[in-house]
PDB file of C-alpha atoms in Angstrom:
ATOM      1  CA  UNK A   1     -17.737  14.077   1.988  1.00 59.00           C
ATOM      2  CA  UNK A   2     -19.898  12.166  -0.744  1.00 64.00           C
ATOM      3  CA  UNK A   3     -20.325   9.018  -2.527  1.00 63.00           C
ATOM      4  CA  UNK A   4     -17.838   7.737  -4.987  1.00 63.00           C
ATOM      5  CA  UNK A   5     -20.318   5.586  -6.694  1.00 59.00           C
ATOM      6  CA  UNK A   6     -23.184   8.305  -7.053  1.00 55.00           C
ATOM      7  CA  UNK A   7     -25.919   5.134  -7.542  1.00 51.00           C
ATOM      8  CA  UNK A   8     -24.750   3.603  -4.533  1.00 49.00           C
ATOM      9  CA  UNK A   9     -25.634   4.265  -1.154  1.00 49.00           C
ATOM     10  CA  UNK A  10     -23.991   6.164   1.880  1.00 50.00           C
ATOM     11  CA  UNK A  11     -22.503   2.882   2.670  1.00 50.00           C
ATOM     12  CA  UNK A  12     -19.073   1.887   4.562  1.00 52.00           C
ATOM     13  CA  UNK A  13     -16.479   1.605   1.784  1.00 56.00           C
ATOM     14  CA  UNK A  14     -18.602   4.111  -0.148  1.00 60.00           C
ATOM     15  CA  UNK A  15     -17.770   7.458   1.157  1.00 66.00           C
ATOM     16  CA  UNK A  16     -14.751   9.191   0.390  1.00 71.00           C
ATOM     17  CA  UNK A  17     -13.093  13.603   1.583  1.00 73.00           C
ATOM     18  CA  UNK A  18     -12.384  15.658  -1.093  1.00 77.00           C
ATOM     19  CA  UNK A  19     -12.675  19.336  -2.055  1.00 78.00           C
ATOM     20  CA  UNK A  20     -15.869  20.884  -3.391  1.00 81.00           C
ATOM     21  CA  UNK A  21     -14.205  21.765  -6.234  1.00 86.00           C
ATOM     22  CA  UNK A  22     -13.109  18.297  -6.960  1.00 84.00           C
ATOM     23  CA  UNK A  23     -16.627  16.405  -5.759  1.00 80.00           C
ATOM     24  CA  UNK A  24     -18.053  19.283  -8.452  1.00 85.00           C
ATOM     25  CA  UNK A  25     -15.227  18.469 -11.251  1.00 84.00           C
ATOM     26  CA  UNK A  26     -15.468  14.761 -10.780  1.00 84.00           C
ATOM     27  CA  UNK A  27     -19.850  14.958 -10.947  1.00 83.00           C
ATOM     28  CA  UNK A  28     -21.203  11.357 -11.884  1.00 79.00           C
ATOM     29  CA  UNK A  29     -17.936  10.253 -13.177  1.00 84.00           C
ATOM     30  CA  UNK A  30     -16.725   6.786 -12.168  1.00 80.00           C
ATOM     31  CA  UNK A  31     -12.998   5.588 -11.556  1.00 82.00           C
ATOM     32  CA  UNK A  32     -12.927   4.063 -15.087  1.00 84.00           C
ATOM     33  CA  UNK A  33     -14.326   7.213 -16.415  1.00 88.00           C
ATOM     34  CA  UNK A  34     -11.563   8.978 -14.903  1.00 90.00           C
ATOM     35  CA  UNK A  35      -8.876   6.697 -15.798  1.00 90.00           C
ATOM     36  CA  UNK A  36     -10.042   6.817 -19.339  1.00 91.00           C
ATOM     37  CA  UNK A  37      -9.693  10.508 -18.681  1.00 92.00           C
ATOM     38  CA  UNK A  38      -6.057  10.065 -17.571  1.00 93.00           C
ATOM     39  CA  UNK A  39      -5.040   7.081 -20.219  1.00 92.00           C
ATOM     40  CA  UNK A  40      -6.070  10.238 -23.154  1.00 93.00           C
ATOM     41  CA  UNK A  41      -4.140  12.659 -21.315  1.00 93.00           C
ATOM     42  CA  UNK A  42      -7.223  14.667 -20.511  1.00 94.00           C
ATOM     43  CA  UNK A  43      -8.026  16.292 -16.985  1.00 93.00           C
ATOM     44  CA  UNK A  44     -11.408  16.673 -15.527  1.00 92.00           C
ATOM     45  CA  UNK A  45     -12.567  20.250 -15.846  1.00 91.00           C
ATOM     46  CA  UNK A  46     -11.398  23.026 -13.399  1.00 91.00           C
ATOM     47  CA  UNK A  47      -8.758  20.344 -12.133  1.00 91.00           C
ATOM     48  CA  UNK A  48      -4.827  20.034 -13.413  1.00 93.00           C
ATOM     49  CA  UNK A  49      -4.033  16.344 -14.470  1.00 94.00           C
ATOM     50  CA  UNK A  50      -2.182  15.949 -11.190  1.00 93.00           C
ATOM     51  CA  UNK A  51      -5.111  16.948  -9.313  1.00 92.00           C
ATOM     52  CA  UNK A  52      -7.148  14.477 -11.736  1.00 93.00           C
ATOM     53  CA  UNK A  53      -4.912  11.566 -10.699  1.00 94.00           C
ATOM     54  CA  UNK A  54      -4.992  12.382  -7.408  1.00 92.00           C
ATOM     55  CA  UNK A  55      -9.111  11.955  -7.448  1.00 88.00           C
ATOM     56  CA  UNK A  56      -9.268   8.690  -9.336  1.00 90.00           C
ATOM     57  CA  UNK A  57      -7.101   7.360  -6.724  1.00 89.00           C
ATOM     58  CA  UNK A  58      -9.432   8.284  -4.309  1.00 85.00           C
ATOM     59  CA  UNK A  59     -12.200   6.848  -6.722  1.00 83.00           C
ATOM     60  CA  UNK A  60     -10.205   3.409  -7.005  1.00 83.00           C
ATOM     61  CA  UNK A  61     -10.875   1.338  -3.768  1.00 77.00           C
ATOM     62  CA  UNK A  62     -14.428   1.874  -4.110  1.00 71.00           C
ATOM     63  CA  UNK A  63     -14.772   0.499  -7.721  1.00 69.00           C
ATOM     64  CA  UNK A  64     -15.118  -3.146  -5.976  1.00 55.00           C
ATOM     65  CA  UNK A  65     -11.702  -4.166  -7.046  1.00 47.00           C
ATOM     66  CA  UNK A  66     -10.748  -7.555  -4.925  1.00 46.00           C
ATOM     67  CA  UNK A  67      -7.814  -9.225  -4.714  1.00 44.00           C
ATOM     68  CA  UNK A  68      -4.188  -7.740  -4.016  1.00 38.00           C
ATOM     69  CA  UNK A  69      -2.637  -8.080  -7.461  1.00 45.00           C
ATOM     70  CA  UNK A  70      -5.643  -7.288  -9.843  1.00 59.00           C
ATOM     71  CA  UNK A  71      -4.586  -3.732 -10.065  1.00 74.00           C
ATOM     72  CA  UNK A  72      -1.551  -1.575  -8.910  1.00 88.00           C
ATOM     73  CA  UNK A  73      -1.872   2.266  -9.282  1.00 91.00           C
ATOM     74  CA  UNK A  74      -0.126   4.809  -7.301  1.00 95.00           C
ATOM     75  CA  UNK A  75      -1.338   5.973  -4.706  1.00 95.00           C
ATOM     76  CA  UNK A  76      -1.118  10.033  -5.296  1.00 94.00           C
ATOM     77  CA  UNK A  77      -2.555  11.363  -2.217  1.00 92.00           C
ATOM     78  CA  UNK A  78      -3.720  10.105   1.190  1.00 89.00           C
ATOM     79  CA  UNK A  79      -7.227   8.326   1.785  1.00 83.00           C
ATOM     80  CA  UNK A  80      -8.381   9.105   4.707  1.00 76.00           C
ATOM     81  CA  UNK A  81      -9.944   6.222   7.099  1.00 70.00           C
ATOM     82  CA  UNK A  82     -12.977   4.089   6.545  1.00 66.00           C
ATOM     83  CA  UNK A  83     -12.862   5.104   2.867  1.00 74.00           C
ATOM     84  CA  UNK A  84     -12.345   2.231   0.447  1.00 75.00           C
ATOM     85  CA  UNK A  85      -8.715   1.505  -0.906  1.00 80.00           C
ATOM     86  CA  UNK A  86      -6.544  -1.545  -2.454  1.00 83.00           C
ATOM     87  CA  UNK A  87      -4.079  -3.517  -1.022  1.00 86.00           C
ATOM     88  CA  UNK A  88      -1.229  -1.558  -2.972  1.00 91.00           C
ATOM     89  CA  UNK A  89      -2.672   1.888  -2.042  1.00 91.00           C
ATOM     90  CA  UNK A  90      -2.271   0.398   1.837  1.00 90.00           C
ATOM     91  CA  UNK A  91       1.410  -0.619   1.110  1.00 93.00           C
ATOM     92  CA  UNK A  92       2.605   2.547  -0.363  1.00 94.00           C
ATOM     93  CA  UNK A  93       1.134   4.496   2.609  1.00 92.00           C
ATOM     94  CA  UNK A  94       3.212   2.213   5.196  1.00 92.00           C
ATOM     95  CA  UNK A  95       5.838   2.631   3.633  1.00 95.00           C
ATOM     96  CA  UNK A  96       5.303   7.000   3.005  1.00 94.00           C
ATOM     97  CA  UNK A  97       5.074   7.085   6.727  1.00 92.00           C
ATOM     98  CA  UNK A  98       7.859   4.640   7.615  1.00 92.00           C
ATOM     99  CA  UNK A  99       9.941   7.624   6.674  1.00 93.00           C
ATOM    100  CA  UNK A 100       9.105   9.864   9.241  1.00 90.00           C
ATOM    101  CA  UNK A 101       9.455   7.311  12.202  1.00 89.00           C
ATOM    102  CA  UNK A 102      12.756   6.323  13.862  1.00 89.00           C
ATOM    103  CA  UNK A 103      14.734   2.931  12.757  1.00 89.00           C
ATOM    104  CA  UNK A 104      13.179   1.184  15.515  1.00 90.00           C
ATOM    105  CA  UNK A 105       9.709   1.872  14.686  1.00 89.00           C
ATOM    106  CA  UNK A 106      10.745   1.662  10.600  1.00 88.00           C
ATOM    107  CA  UNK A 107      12.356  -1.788  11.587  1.00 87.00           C
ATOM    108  CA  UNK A 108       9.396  -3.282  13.502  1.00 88.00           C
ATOM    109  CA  UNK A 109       7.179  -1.717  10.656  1.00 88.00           C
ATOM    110  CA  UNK A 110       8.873  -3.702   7.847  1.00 86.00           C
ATOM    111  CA  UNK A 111       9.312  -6.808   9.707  1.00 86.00           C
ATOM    112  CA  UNK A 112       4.958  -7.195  10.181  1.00 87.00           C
ATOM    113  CA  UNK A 113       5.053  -6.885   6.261  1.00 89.00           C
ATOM    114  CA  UNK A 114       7.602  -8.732   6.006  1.00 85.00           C
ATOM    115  CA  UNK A 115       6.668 -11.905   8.255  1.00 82.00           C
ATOM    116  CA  UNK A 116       3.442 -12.945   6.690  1.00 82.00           C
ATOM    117  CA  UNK A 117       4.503 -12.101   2.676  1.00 82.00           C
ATOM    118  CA  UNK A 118       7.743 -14.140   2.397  1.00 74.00           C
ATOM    119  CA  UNK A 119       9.102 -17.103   3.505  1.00 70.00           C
ATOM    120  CA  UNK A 120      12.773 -15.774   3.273  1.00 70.00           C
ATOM    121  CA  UNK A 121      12.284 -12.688   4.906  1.00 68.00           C
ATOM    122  CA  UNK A 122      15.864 -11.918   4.636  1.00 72.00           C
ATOM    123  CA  UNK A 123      15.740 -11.907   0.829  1.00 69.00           C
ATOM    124  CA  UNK A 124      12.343  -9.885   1.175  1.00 75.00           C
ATOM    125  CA  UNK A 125      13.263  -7.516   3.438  1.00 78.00           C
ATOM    126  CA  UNK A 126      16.469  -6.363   1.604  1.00 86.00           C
ATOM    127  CA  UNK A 127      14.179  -5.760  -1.349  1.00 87.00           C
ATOM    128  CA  UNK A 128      11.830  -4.011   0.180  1.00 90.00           C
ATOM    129  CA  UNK A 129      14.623  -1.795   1.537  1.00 91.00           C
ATOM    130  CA  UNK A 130      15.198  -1.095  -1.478  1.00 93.00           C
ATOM    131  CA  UNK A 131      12.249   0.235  -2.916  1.00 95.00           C
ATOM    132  CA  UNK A 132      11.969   2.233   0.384  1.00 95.00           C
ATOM    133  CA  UNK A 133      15.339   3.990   0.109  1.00 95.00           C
ATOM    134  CA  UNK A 134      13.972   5.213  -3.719  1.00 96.00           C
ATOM    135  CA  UNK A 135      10.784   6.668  -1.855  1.00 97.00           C
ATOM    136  CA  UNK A 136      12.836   8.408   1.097  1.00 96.00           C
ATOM    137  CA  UNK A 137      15.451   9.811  -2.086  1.00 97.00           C
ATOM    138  CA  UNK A 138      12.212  11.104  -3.528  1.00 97.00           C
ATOM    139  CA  UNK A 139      10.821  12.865  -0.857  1.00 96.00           C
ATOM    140  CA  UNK A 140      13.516  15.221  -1.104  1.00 95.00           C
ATOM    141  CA  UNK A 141      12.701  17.044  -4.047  1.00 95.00           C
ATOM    142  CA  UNK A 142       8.988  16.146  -4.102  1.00 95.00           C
ATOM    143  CA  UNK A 143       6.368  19.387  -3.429  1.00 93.00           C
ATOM    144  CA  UNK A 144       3.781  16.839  -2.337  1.00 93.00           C
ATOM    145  CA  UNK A 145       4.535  13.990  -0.069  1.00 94.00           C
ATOM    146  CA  UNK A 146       2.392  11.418  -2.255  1.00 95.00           C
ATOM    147  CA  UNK A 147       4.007  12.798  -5.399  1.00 96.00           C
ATOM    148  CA  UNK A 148       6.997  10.855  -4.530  1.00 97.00           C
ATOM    149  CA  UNK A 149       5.135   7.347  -4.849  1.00 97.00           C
ATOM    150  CA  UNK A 150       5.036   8.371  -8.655  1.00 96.00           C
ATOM    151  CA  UNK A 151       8.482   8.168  -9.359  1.00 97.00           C
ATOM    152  CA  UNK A 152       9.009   5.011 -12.022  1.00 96.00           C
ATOM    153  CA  UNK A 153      11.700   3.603 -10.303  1.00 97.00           C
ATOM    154  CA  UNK A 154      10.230   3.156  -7.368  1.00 97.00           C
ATOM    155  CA  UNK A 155       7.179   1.698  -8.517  1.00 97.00           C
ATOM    156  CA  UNK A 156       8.931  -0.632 -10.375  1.00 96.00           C
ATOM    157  CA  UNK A 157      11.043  -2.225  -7.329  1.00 95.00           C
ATOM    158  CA  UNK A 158       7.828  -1.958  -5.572  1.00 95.00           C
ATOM    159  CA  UNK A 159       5.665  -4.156  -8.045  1.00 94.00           C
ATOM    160  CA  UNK A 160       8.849  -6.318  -8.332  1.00 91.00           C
ATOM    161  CA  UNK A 161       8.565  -7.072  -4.571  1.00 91.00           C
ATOM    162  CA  UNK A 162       4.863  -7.370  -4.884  1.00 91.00           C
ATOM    163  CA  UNK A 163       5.054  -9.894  -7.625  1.00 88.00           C
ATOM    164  CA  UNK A 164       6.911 -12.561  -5.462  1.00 86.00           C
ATOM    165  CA  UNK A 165       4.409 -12.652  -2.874  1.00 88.00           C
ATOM    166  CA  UNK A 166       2.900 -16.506  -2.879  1.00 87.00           C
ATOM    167  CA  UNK A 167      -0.401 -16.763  -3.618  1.00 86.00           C
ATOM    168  CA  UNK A 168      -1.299 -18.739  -0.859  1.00 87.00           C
ATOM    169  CA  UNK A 169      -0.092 -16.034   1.466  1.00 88.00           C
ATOM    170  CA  UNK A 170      -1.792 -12.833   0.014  1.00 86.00           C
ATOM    171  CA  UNK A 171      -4.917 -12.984   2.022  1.00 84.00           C
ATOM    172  CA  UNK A 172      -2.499 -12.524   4.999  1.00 86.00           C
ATOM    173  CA  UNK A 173      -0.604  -9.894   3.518  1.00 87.00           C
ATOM    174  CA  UNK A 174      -3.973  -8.056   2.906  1.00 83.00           C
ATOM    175  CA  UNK A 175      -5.072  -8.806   6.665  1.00 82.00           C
ATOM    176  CA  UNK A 176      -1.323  -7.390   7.936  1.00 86.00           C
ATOM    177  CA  UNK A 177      -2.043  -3.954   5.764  1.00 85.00           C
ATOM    178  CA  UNK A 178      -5.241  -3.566   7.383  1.00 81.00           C
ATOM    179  CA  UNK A 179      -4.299  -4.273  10.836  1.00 80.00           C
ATOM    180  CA  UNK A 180      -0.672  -1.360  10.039  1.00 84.00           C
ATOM    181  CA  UNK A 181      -3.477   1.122   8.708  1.00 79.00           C
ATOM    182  CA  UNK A 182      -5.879   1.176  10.953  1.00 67.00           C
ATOM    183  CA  UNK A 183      -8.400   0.102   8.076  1.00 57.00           C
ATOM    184  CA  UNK A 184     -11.327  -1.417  10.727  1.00 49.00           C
ATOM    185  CA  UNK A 185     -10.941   1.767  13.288  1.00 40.00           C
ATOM    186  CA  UNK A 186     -14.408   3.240  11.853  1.00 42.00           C
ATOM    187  CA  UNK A 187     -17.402   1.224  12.612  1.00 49.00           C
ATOM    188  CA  UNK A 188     -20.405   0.790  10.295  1.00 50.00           C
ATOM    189  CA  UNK A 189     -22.639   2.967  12.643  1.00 56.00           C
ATOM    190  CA  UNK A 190     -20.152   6.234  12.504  1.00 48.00           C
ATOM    191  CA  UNK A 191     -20.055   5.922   8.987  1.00 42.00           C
ATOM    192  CA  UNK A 192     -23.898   5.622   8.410  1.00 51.00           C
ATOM    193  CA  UNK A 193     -24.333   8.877  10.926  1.00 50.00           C
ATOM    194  CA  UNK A 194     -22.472  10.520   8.242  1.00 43.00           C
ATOM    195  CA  UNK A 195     -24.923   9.899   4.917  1.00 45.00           C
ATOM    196  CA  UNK A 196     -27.884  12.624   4.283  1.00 41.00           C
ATOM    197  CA  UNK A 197     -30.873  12.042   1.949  1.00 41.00           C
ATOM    198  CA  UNK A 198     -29.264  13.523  -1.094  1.00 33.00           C
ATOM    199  CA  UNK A 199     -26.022  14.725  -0.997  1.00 38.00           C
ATOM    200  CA  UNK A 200     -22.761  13.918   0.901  1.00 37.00           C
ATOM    201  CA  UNK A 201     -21.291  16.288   3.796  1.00 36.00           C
ATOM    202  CA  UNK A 202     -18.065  17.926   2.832  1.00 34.00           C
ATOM    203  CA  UNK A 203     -15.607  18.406   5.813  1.00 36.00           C
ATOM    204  CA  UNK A 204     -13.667  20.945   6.204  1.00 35.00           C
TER     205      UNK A 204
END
């Protein structure tokens, strides 16, 4: 465990797992120094570029992006609780594990994101369907769970649903992803026990 922002403190929202071998490729780089990385085609050393996509998606939430629809990246592996992530990174994790739960649960699920995003949740929900079906067809053939939120396809149904979200009802949204994903279950005093003088603590 260390800091994503390495001149920022062991702070909530700060603190992110990864390998030692990816806190040691990744050094002082910041999420935009990764993505420049990424936007060249170019990997981070000692990682492959899928590895180096999956760390500046861990890097993202902590680069004090606010707002739901500043930025919409794929989220390529899981971030574990009371790390830092966006709005979109939330969404696409509902929806990965939606696909391991019964209808039931998968229909009360998509009804909470639903309910507070769209006025006709009829017309949302369908759509949303949609771009959930893609991700379940994907999971099929994908080696990595999270490697199925790259597919094109269905990032591009998801950023279509996204996009229709009203303004005015987007700081809801945001408050219905953090309540599905457990985003508050780590208090500010657990993650403070966690920081050291100098260096993170990497968990096993």
């Amino acid at each position: 465990m260390d800091r994503v922002n390495n001149d920022g403190a062991y702070a909530d929202g700060d603190l992110i797992v990864m390998s030692v071998r990816a806190n040691k490729a990744k050094g002082s780089k910041s999420f935009l120094d990764i993505s420049g990385l990424v936007a060249d085609g170019r990997t981070l050393p000692g990682l492959s570029f899928q590895e180096t996509l999956r760390l500046r998606c861990l890097t993202e939430g902590p680069c004090g992006i606010d707002g739901f629809g500043e930025r919409r990246n794929t989220l390529w592996t899981r971030i574990c609780r009371g790390s830092a992530r966006t709005n979109y990174h939330s969404l696409q994790h509902i929806l990965l594990m939606a696909t391991s739960v019964d209808s039931s649960s998968r229909n009360a699920v998509f009804r909470k994101l639903v309910a507070p995003a769209h006025t006709d949740s009829h017309l949302s929900s369908n759509l949303l369907q949609v771009a959930f079906e893609k991700l379940k067809a994907c999971l099929k053939t994908a080696e990595y769970p999270y490697d199925a939120c790259g597919d094109v396809h269905f990032q591009s149904l998801l950023k279509r649903w996204v996009e229709t979200i009203p303004r005015d009802r987007k700081v809801a949204f945001g408050a219905q992803l953090e309540a599905l994903t457990g985003a508050r279950l780590i208090s500010s005093e657990t993650l403070r026990s966690w920081s050291l003088d100098s260096k993170g603590r990497y968990a096993d």
